[in-house]
Amino acid sequence: MKLRHALAFVILPILVVLTILQGGALLTRSYMNEASLQAGTTLRLAVAALGGHLSRYEPLPALIADHDDIEALLQSPADPDLRRTANQYLKEINGLLESSDIYVMTPDGNTIAASNYEAPGTFIGQNFDYRPYFQEAIAGQQARFYALGTTSLKRGYYFSSPVEVGGTILGVIVFKVDIDTIEASWRGGEYEIFVADPEGIIFMTGNETWLYNGILPLDAPRLARTQASRRYAEAELKPLPVAESVYYGQHLMRIASEGTTREYLRLSHYMPEADWTVNVLLDTASVRAQARTTLIAILLFICLAGLGLAVLWQRRARVVERLRLQEEARNELEHRVAERTADLARVNEQIELEIAERRLTEQELRKTQADLIQAGKLAGLGQMSAALSHEFNQPLAAAKTYADSAALLIDRGRVPEAQDNVRRISALVDRMAFISRHLRNFARKPNEKLGAVPLPDVIADTMEIVTPRLKAADADLAIELDEQAFIVRAGPVRLQQVLVNIISNAADAVEGLDDRRIRLSARREGDLVVIEVRDHGPGVPAAIADRIFDPFFTTKGVGKGLGLGLSISYNIIKDFGGNLSVTNHPDGGAVFRIVLDVAARAQEAAE
């Protein structure tokens, strides 16, 4: 017994020393990794917000460039009436789109019309031929550029497009988008967010003291490239005192400011279309404090455990001594048996409580599965929004043209022709409502029972949703249906969701390839219906074939999917009593195979 006491007092200090030496580093690394995951979520949200804000305006310059008033003005730039009409039109469009400014320039870079023509700092008469967005647009290309305005001294993102008439570029139209609203949402949060240009100069930030500071050395070549485009006008560019390091795979940045130095965990994401880098910084002071607190708690636990063991050993020594000196050993044993019986009773009660909690957990899991299905559908809708914008923009532009034409026809007394234009506008509105109705039905949470579902109807509704995505990918979908496979046992809305997910994945797989064919086929095999979707993409690598249906597993980039689509589809088909699998075709491409039961109604009709 004395030997055990001696060993305990030797082992306890060793455990304390090892915990201090190794535990601190392990805990700090663990909390750093956890903080990196949280900061990564914030980074993805910031990138998505910036990309969504800018993508609203990207197609607009090309659309406005085709307007008759703009083309007429650039053909006769000295006409005061055309200038007045163009200025008023740009002002109305600018107010409608909530952009910062819209203006038109001639081939020599002079601005002849602008939405701010009435403002004191109007762009009219200013020459911006030194801006890269003008140089690229006058050469016939769509262009992007972010800078500090040399006239307004306001930061913004510029979209430009050439105005081309009869194969000749007559000028350039420019949209300037305000980014202050996004920047304002970054202030006061847990994370420091900033955007840097290729030269390392901070262009957007929630910390005003960092604005126009460089995180890279401001050497002569960088300053020369920045000055050539006058990206920041006359703003003073200063270096930000930073020092970077790597801690077990995590990038750390130390920034000196106002006599103090703070350490941040840094995550970055480059946006090639905007040519800037979004950075998220998390102060590591809280992470290190959390690690220290946990380490102290572990040390306290070790000390308490050592004290408890010492007390236990001392008590056992007293019990052994008492049993050796007294004759009531039997009574002591019975007493212990009674205590053990009470412990078992408490354990039984605890087991019953755990069973009840597990049943409740199963109910929560079912509800969570339903929510994940809805999240996957909404994620799918988000991925198709860019393609659907084209489907809505075309009828909207046509409706605007018909409305303008109808007004002119009414003024000229040509009422029948104006009525025909109104009917055309009504048809366009019906078309947009038809698309919207299918999207609304697709986005609803399903509350349906399994039954006989006509497969052609589900495929027709599916095509209404995936057609814009197929057009965006320039994919060709061929449908081959066996007449005996028309009716299956399923839920129509959820089966539609599965087909939308699989066909959208096929469009992603073939996008940009030479062979963009996709084939959807259905056939009957006994009492089963087999639905196959085959693409001619790269197929499914063997390394991920076993995980492709796992939740949150995705091979797509940041902001391009939740990794839920195939997992949700797999569980939906399982709910139908069927099976979903994927294989690679011998001639190349992936084949998704859905097996469902034939509906009872179809079986009775066949008999």
PDB file of C-alpha atoms in Angstrom, residues 263-452:
ATOM      1  CA  GLU A 263      -2.300  38.407 -34.260  1.00  0.00           C
ATOM      2  CA  TYR A 264      -4.987  37.212 -36.679  1.00  0.00           C
ATOM      3  CA  LEU A 265      -5.893  33.915 -38.315  1.00  0.00           C
ATOM      4  CA  ARG A 266      -6.132  34.696 -42.046  1.00  0.00           C
ATOM      5  CA  LEU A 267      -8.221  32.966 -44.744  1.00  0.00           C
ATOM      6  CA  SER A 268      -8.240  34.227 -48.345  1.00  0.00           C
ATOM      7  CA  HIS A 269     -10.194  33.594 -51.546  1.00  0.00           C
ATOM      8  CA  TYR A 270      -9.268  34.951 -54.984  1.00  0.00           C
ATOM      9  CA  MET A 271     -12.176  36.099 -57.204  1.00  0.00           C
ATOM     10  CA  PRO A 272     -10.794  35.891 -60.779  1.00  0.00           C
ATOM     11  CA  GLU A 273     -13.758  37.629 -62.410  1.00  0.00           C
ATOM     12  CA  ALA A 274     -13.268  40.671 -60.164  1.00  0.00           C
ATOM     13  CA  ASP A 275      -9.427  40.315 -59.960  1.00  0.00           C
ATOM     14  CA  TRP A 276      -9.303  40.842 -56.201  1.00  0.00           C
ATOM     15  CA  THR A 277      -8.732  38.724 -53.094  1.00  0.00           C
ATOM     16  CA  VAL A 278     -11.224  38.559 -50.220  1.00  0.00           C
ATOM     17  CA  ASN A 279      -9.590  38.088 -46.798  1.00  0.00           C
ATOM     18  CA  VAL A 280     -11.166  37.176 -43.438  1.00  0.00           C
ATOM     19  CA  LEU A 281      -9.172  37.776 -40.242  1.00  0.00           C
ATOM     20  CA  LEU A 282     -10.005  36.334 -36.813  1.00  0.00           C
ATOM     21  CA  ASP A 283      -8.202  37.648 -33.729  1.00  0.00           C
ATOM     22  CA  THR A 284      -6.339  34.667 -32.235  1.00  0.00           C
ATOM     23  CA  ALA A 285      -6.366  36.157 -28.731  1.00  0.00           C
ATOM     24  CA  SER A 286      -9.732  34.531 -28.015  1.00  0.00           C
ATOM     25  CA  VAL A 287      -8.528  31.219 -29.470  1.00  0.00           C
ATOM     26  CA  ARG A 288      -5.385  31.172 -27.345  1.00  0.00           C
ATOM     27  CA  ALA A 289      -7.353  32.250 -24.248  1.00  0.00           C
ATOM     28  CA  GLN A 290      -9.790  29.400 -24.833  1.00  0.00           C
ATOM     29  CA  ALA A 291      -6.897  26.955 -25.155  1.00  0.00           C
ATOM     30  CA  ARG A 292      -5.356  28.260 -21.910  1.00  0.00           C
ATOM     31  CA  THR A 293      -8.689  27.982 -20.098  1.00  0.00           C
ATOM     32  CA  THR A 294      -9.147  24.402 -21.249  1.00  0.00           C
ATOM     33  CA  LEU A 295      -5.578  23.556 -20.254  1.00  0.00           C
ATOM     34  CA  ILE A 296      -6.171  24.963 -16.774  1.00  0.00           C
ATOM     35  CA  ALA A 297      -9.401  22.954 -16.519  1.00  0.00           C
ATOM     36  CA  ILE A 298      -7.533  19.776 -17.502  1.00  0.00           C
ATOM     37  CA  LEU A 299      -4.809  20.474 -14.912  1.00  0.00           C
ATOM     38  CA  LEU A 300      -7.453  21.037 -12.251  1.00  0.00           C
ATOM     39  CA  PHE A 301      -9.151  17.790 -13.248  1.00  0.00           C
ATOM     40  CA  ILE A 302      -5.833  15.908 -13.003  1.00  0.00           C
ATOM     41  CA  CYS A 303      -5.173  17.396  -9.591  1.00  0.00           C
ATOM     42  CA  LEU A 304      -8.676  16.598  -8.386  1.00  0.00           C
ATOM     43  CA  ALA A 305      -8.392  13.095  -9.798  1.00  0.00           C
ATOM     44  CA  GLY A 306      -5.075  12.624  -7.986  1.00  0.00           C
ATOM     45  CA  LEU A 307      -6.605  13.926  -4.770  1.00  0.00           C
ATOM     46  CA  GLY A 308      -9.594  11.626  -5.258  1.00  0.00           C
ATOM     47  CA  LEU A 309      -7.323   8.635  -5.820  1.00  0.00           C
ATOM     48  CA  ALA A 310      -5.347   9.494  -2.704  1.00  0.00           C
ATOM     49  CA  VAL A 311      -8.540   9.772  -0.686  1.00  0.00           C
ATOM     50  CA  LEU A 312      -9.818   6.502  -2.147  1.00  0.00           C
ATOM     51  CA  TRP A 313      -6.605   4.664  -1.343  1.00  0.00           C
ATOM     52  CA  GLN A 314      -6.631   6.031   2.191  1.00  0.00           C
ATOM     53  CA  ARG A 315     -10.238   4.959   2.668  1.00  0.00           C
ATOM     54  CA  ARG A 316      -9.549   1.491   1.347  1.00  0.00           C
ATOM     55  CA  ALA A 317      -6.623   1.237   3.762  1.00  0.00           C
ATOM     56  CA  ARG A 318      -8.918   2.110   6.642  1.00  0.00           C
ATOM     57  CA  VAL A 319     -11.498  -0.439   5.465  1.00  0.00           C
ATOM     58  CA  VAL A 320      -8.881  -3.173   5.209  1.00  0.00           C
ATOM     59  CA  GLU A 321      -7.591  -2.263   8.675  1.00  0.00           C
ATOM     60  CA  ARG A 322     -11.088  -2.266  10.094  1.00  0.00           C
ATOM     61  CA  LEU A 323     -11.913  -5.640   8.507  1.00  0.00           C
ATOM     62  CA  ARG A 324      -8.712  -7.062   9.910  1.00  0.00           C
ATOM     63  CA  LEU A 325      -9.308  -5.719  13.429  1.00  0.00           C
ATOM     64  CA  GLN A 326     -13.105  -6.110  13.705  1.00  0.00           C
ATOM     65  CA  GLU A 327     -15.462  -8.991  13.292  1.00  0.00           C
ATOM     66  CA  GLU A 328     -18.267  -7.029  11.497  1.00  0.00           C
ATOM     67  CA  ALA A 329     -16.835  -7.805   8.060  1.00  0.00           C
ATOM     68  CA  ARG A 330     -20.068  -9.539   7.084  1.00  0.00           C
ATOM     69  CA  ASN A 331     -22.190  -6.516   7.919  1.00  0.00           C
ATOM     70  CA  GLU A 332     -19.858  -4.269   5.900  1.00  0.00           C
ATOM     71  CA  LEU A 333     -20.125  -6.621   2.911  1.00  0.00           C
ATOM     72  CA  GLU A 334     -23.927  -6.645   3.087  1.00  0.00           C
ATOM     73  CA  HIS A 335     -23.906  -2.886   3.282  1.00  0.00           C
ATOM     74  CA  ARG A 336     -21.818  -2.703   0.113  1.00  0.00           C
ATOM     75  CA  VAL A 337     -24.138  -5.147  -1.658  1.00  0.00           C
ATOM     76  CA  ALA A 338     -27.074  -2.916  -0.767  1.00  0.00           C
ATOM     77  CA  GLU A 339     -25.244   0.131  -2.165  1.00  0.00           C
ATOM     78  CA  ARG A 340     -24.436  -1.745  -5.369  1.00  0.00           C
ATOM     79  CA  THR A 341     -28.101  -2.719  -5.735  1.00  0.00           C
ATOM     80  CA  ALA A 342     -29.103   0.927  -5.414  1.00  0.00           C
ATOM     81  CA  ASP A 343     -26.489   1.853  -8.009  1.00  0.00           C
ATOM     82  CA  LEU A 344     -27.919  -0.740 -10.396  1.00  0.00           C
ATOM     83  CA  ALA A 345     -31.381   0.657  -9.885  1.00  0.00           C
ATOM     84  CA  ARG A 346     -30.119   4.136 -10.704  1.00  0.00           C
ATOM     85  CA  VAL A 347     -28.340   2.734 -13.777  1.00  0.00           C
ATOM     86  CA  ASN A 348     -31.589   1.144 -14.929  1.00  0.00           C
ATOM     87  CA  GLU A 349     -33.366   4.473 -14.555  1.00  0.00           C
ATOM     88  CA  GLN A 350     -30.588   6.173 -16.494  1.00  0.00           C
ATOM     89  CA  ILE A 351     -30.870   3.590 -19.286  1.00  0.00           C
ATOM     90  CA  GLU A 352     -34.622   4.217 -19.521  1.00  0.00           C
ATOM     91  CA  LEU A 353     -33.965   7.972 -19.773  1.00  0.00           C
ATOM     92  CA  GLU A 354     -31.360   7.384 -22.507  1.00  0.00           C
ATOM     93  CA  ILE A 355     -33.834   5.235 -24.464  1.00  0.00           C
ATOM     94  CA  ALA A 356     -36.424   8.023 -24.311  1.00  0.00           C
ATOM     95  CA  GLU A 357     -33.791  10.571 -25.408  1.00  0.00           C
ATOM     96  CA  ARG A 358     -32.757   8.388 -28.352  1.00  0.00           C
ATOM     97  CA  ARG A 359     -36.345   8.100 -29.507  1.00  0.00           C
ATOM     98  CA  LEU A 360     -36.637  11.876 -29.374  1.00  0.00           C
ATOM     99  CA  THR A 361     -33.350  12.126 -31.300  1.00  0.00           C
ATOM    100  CA  GLU A 362     -34.728   9.841 -34.022  1.00  0.00           C
ATOM    101  CA  GLN A 363     -37.724  12.152 -34.417  1.00  0.00           C
ATOM    102  CA  GLU A 364     -35.395  15.167 -34.683  1.00  0.00           C
ATOM    103  CA  LEU A 365     -33.308  13.335 -37.297  1.00  0.00           C
ATOM    104  CA  ARG A 366     -36.390  12.705 -39.435  1.00  0.00           C
ATOM    105  CA  LYS A 367     -37.310  16.389 -39.226  1.00  0.00           C
ATOM    106  CA  THR A 368     -33.704  17.347 -40.050  1.00  0.00           C
ATOM    107  CA  GLN A 369     -33.777  15.067 -43.112  1.00  0.00           C
ATOM    108  CA  ALA A 370     -36.898  16.869 -44.363  1.00  0.00           C
ATOM    109  CA  ASP A 371     -35.214  20.244 -43.794  1.00  0.00           C
ATOM    110  CA  LEU A 372     -32.098  19.062 -45.668  1.00  0.00           C
ATOM    111  CA  ILE A 373     -34.274  18.003 -48.602  1.00  0.00           C
ATOM    112  CA  GLN A 374     -35.738  21.512 -48.703  1.00  0.00           C
ATOM    113  CA  ALA A 375     -32.243  23.040 -48.369  1.00  0.00           C
ATOM    114  CA  GLY A 376     -31.012  20.946 -51.280  1.00  0.00           C
ATOM    115  CA  LYS A 377     -33.932  22.133 -53.413  1.00  0.00           C
ATOM    116  CA  LEU A 378     -33.282  25.764 -52.540  1.00  0.00           C
ATOM    117  CA  ALA A 379     -29.551  25.293 -53.239  1.00  0.00           C
ATOM    118  CA  GLY A 380     -30.474  23.867 -56.628  1.00  0.00           C
ATOM    119  CA  LEU A 381     -32.681  26.885 -57.294  1.00  0.00           C
ATOM    120  CA  GLY A 382     -29.797  29.177 -56.364  1.00  0.00           C
ATOM    121  CA  GLN A 383     -27.457  27.430 -58.820  1.00  0.00           C
ATOM    122  CA  MET A 384     -30.070  27.836 -61.599  1.00  0.00           C
ATOM    123  CA  SER A 385     -30.760  31.518 -60.864  1.00  0.00           C
ATOM    124  CA  ALA A 386     -28.050  32.781 -63.265  1.00  0.00           C
ATOM    125  CA  ALA A 387     -29.453  30.765 -66.160  1.00  0.00           C
ATOM    126  CA  LEU A 388     -33.073  31.690 -65.314  1.00  0.00           C
ATOM    127  CA  SER A 389     -32.209  35.388 -65.343  1.00  0.00           C
ATOM    128  CA  HIS A 390     -31.728  35.044 -69.114  1.00  0.00           C
ATOM    129  CA  GLU A 391     -35.180  33.436 -69.422  1.00  0.00           C
ATOM    130  CA  PHE A 392     -36.753  36.405 -67.600  1.00  0.00           C
ATOM    131  CA  ASN A 393     -34.596  39.148 -69.160  1.00  0.00           C
ATOM    132  CA  GLN A 394     -35.597  38.265 -72.724  1.00  0.00           C
ATOM    133  CA  PRO A 395     -39.407  38.613 -72.202  1.00  0.00           C
ATOM    134  CA  LEU A 396     -38.845  41.667 -69.984  1.00  0.00           C
ATOM    135  CA  ALA A 397     -36.792  43.392 -72.689  1.00  0.00           C
ATOM    136  CA  ALA A 398     -39.346  42.396 -75.323  1.00  0.00           C
ATOM    137  CA  ALA A 399     -42.250  43.621 -73.156  1.00  0.00           C
ATOM    138  CA  LYS A 400     -40.490  46.973 -72.701  1.00  0.00           C
ATOM    139  CA  THR A 401     -40.044  47.301 -76.480  1.00  0.00           C
ATOM    140  CA  TYR A 402     -43.679  46.368 -77.186  1.00  0.00           C
ATOM    141  CA  ALA A 403     -44.896  48.834 -74.526  1.00  0.00           C
ATOM    142  CA  ASP A 404     -42.849  51.702 -76.010  1.00  0.00           C
ATOM    143  CA  SER A 405     -44.031  50.777 -79.494  1.00  0.00           C
ATOM    144  CA  ALA A 406     -47.707  50.602 -78.362  1.00  0.00           C
ATOM    145  CA  ALA A 407     -47.496  54.109 -76.926  1.00  0.00           C
ATOM    146  CA  LEU A 408     -46.179  55.454 -80.228  1.00  0.00           C
ATOM    147  CA  LEU A 409     -48.860  53.574 -82.204  1.00  0.00           C
ATOM    148  CA  ILE A 410     -51.645  54.982 -79.998  1.00  0.00           C
ATOM    149  CA  ASP A 411     -50.276  58.500 -80.448  1.00  0.00           C
ATOM    150  CA  ARG A 412     -50.410  57.935 -84.210  1.00  0.00           C
ATOM    151  CA  GLY A 413     -53.963  56.533 -84.102  1.00  0.00           C
ATOM    152  CA  ARG A 414     -52.912  52.978 -85.079  1.00  0.00           C
ATOM    153  CA  VAL A 415     -54.994  51.336 -82.340  1.00  0.00           C
ATOM    154  CA  PRO A 416     -55.283  47.783 -83.837  1.00  0.00           C
ATOM    155  CA  GLU A 417     -51.513  47.501 -84.072  1.00  0.00           C
ATOM    156  CA  ALA A 418     -51.177  48.816 -80.495  1.00  0.00           C
ATOM    157  CA  GLN A 419     -53.712  46.212 -79.320  1.00  0.00           C
ATOM    158  CA  ASP A 420     -51.629  43.486 -80.971  1.00  0.00           C
ATOM    159  CA  ASN A 421     -48.584  44.727 -79.006  1.00  0.00           C
ATOM    160  CA  VAL A 422     -50.602  44.568 -75.765  1.00  0.00           C
ATOM    161  CA  ARG A 423     -51.582  40.974 -76.540  1.00  0.00           C
ATOM    162  CA  ARG A 424     -47.920  40.129 -77.146  1.00  0.00           C
ATOM    163  CA  ILE A 425     -47.012  41.668 -73.743  1.00  0.00           C
ATOM    164  CA  SER A 426     -49.734  39.535 -72.104  1.00  0.00           C
ATOM    165  CA  ALA A 427     -48.301  36.384 -73.713  1.00  0.00           C
ATOM    166  CA  LEU A 428     -44.825  37.261 -72.394  1.00  0.00           C
ATOM    167  CA  VAL A 429     -46.218  37.769 -68.873  1.00  0.00           C
ATOM    168  CA  ASP A 430     -47.950  34.354 -69.097  1.00  0.00           C
ATOM    169  CA  ARG A 431     -44.630  32.793 -70.080  1.00  0.00           C
ATOM    170  CA  MET A 432     -42.802  34.271 -67.069  1.00  0.00           C
ATOM    171  CA  ALA A 433     -45.676  33.233 -64.754  1.00  0.00           C
ATOM    172  CA  PHE A 434     -45.485  29.677 -66.139  1.00  0.00           C
ATOM    173  CA  ILE A 435     -41.752  29.478 -65.321  1.00  0.00           C
ATOM    174  CA  SER A 436     -42.285  31.035 -61.889  1.00  0.00           C
ATOM    175  CA  ARG A 437     -45.118  28.605 -61.049  1.00  0.00           C
ATOM    176  CA  HIS A 438     -42.897  25.586 -61.698  1.00  0.00           C
ATOM    177  CA  LEU A 439     -40.097  27.043 -59.563  1.00  0.00           C
ATOM    178  CA  ARG A 440     -42.544  27.801 -56.728  1.00  0.00           C
ATOM    179  CA  ASN A 441     -43.910  24.240 -56.769  1.00  0.00           C
ATOM    180  CA  PHE A 442     -40.364  22.877 -56.824  1.00  0.00           C
ATOM    181  CA  ALA A 443     -39.290  25.019 -53.822  1.00  0.00           C
ATOM    182  CA  ARG A 444     -42.249  24.004 -51.586  1.00  0.00           C
ATOM    183  CA  LYS A 445     -41.770  21.464 -48.836  1.00  0.00           C
ATOM    184  CA  PRO A 446     -43.410  18.215 -49.964  1.00  0.00           C
ATOM    185  CA  ASN A 447     -46.334  16.870 -47.943  1.00  0.00           C
ATOM    186  CA  GLU A 448     -47.349  14.048 -50.218  1.00  0.00           C
ATOM    187  CA  LYS A 449     -48.131  10.380 -49.961  1.00  0.00           C
ATOM    188  CA  LEU A 450     -46.727   7.727 -52.255  1.00  0.00           C
ATOM    189  CA  GLY A 451     -48.963   6.728 -55.154  1.00  0.00           C
ATOM    190  CA  ALA A 452     -49.182   6.213 -58.885  1.00  0.00           C
TER     191      ALA A 452
END
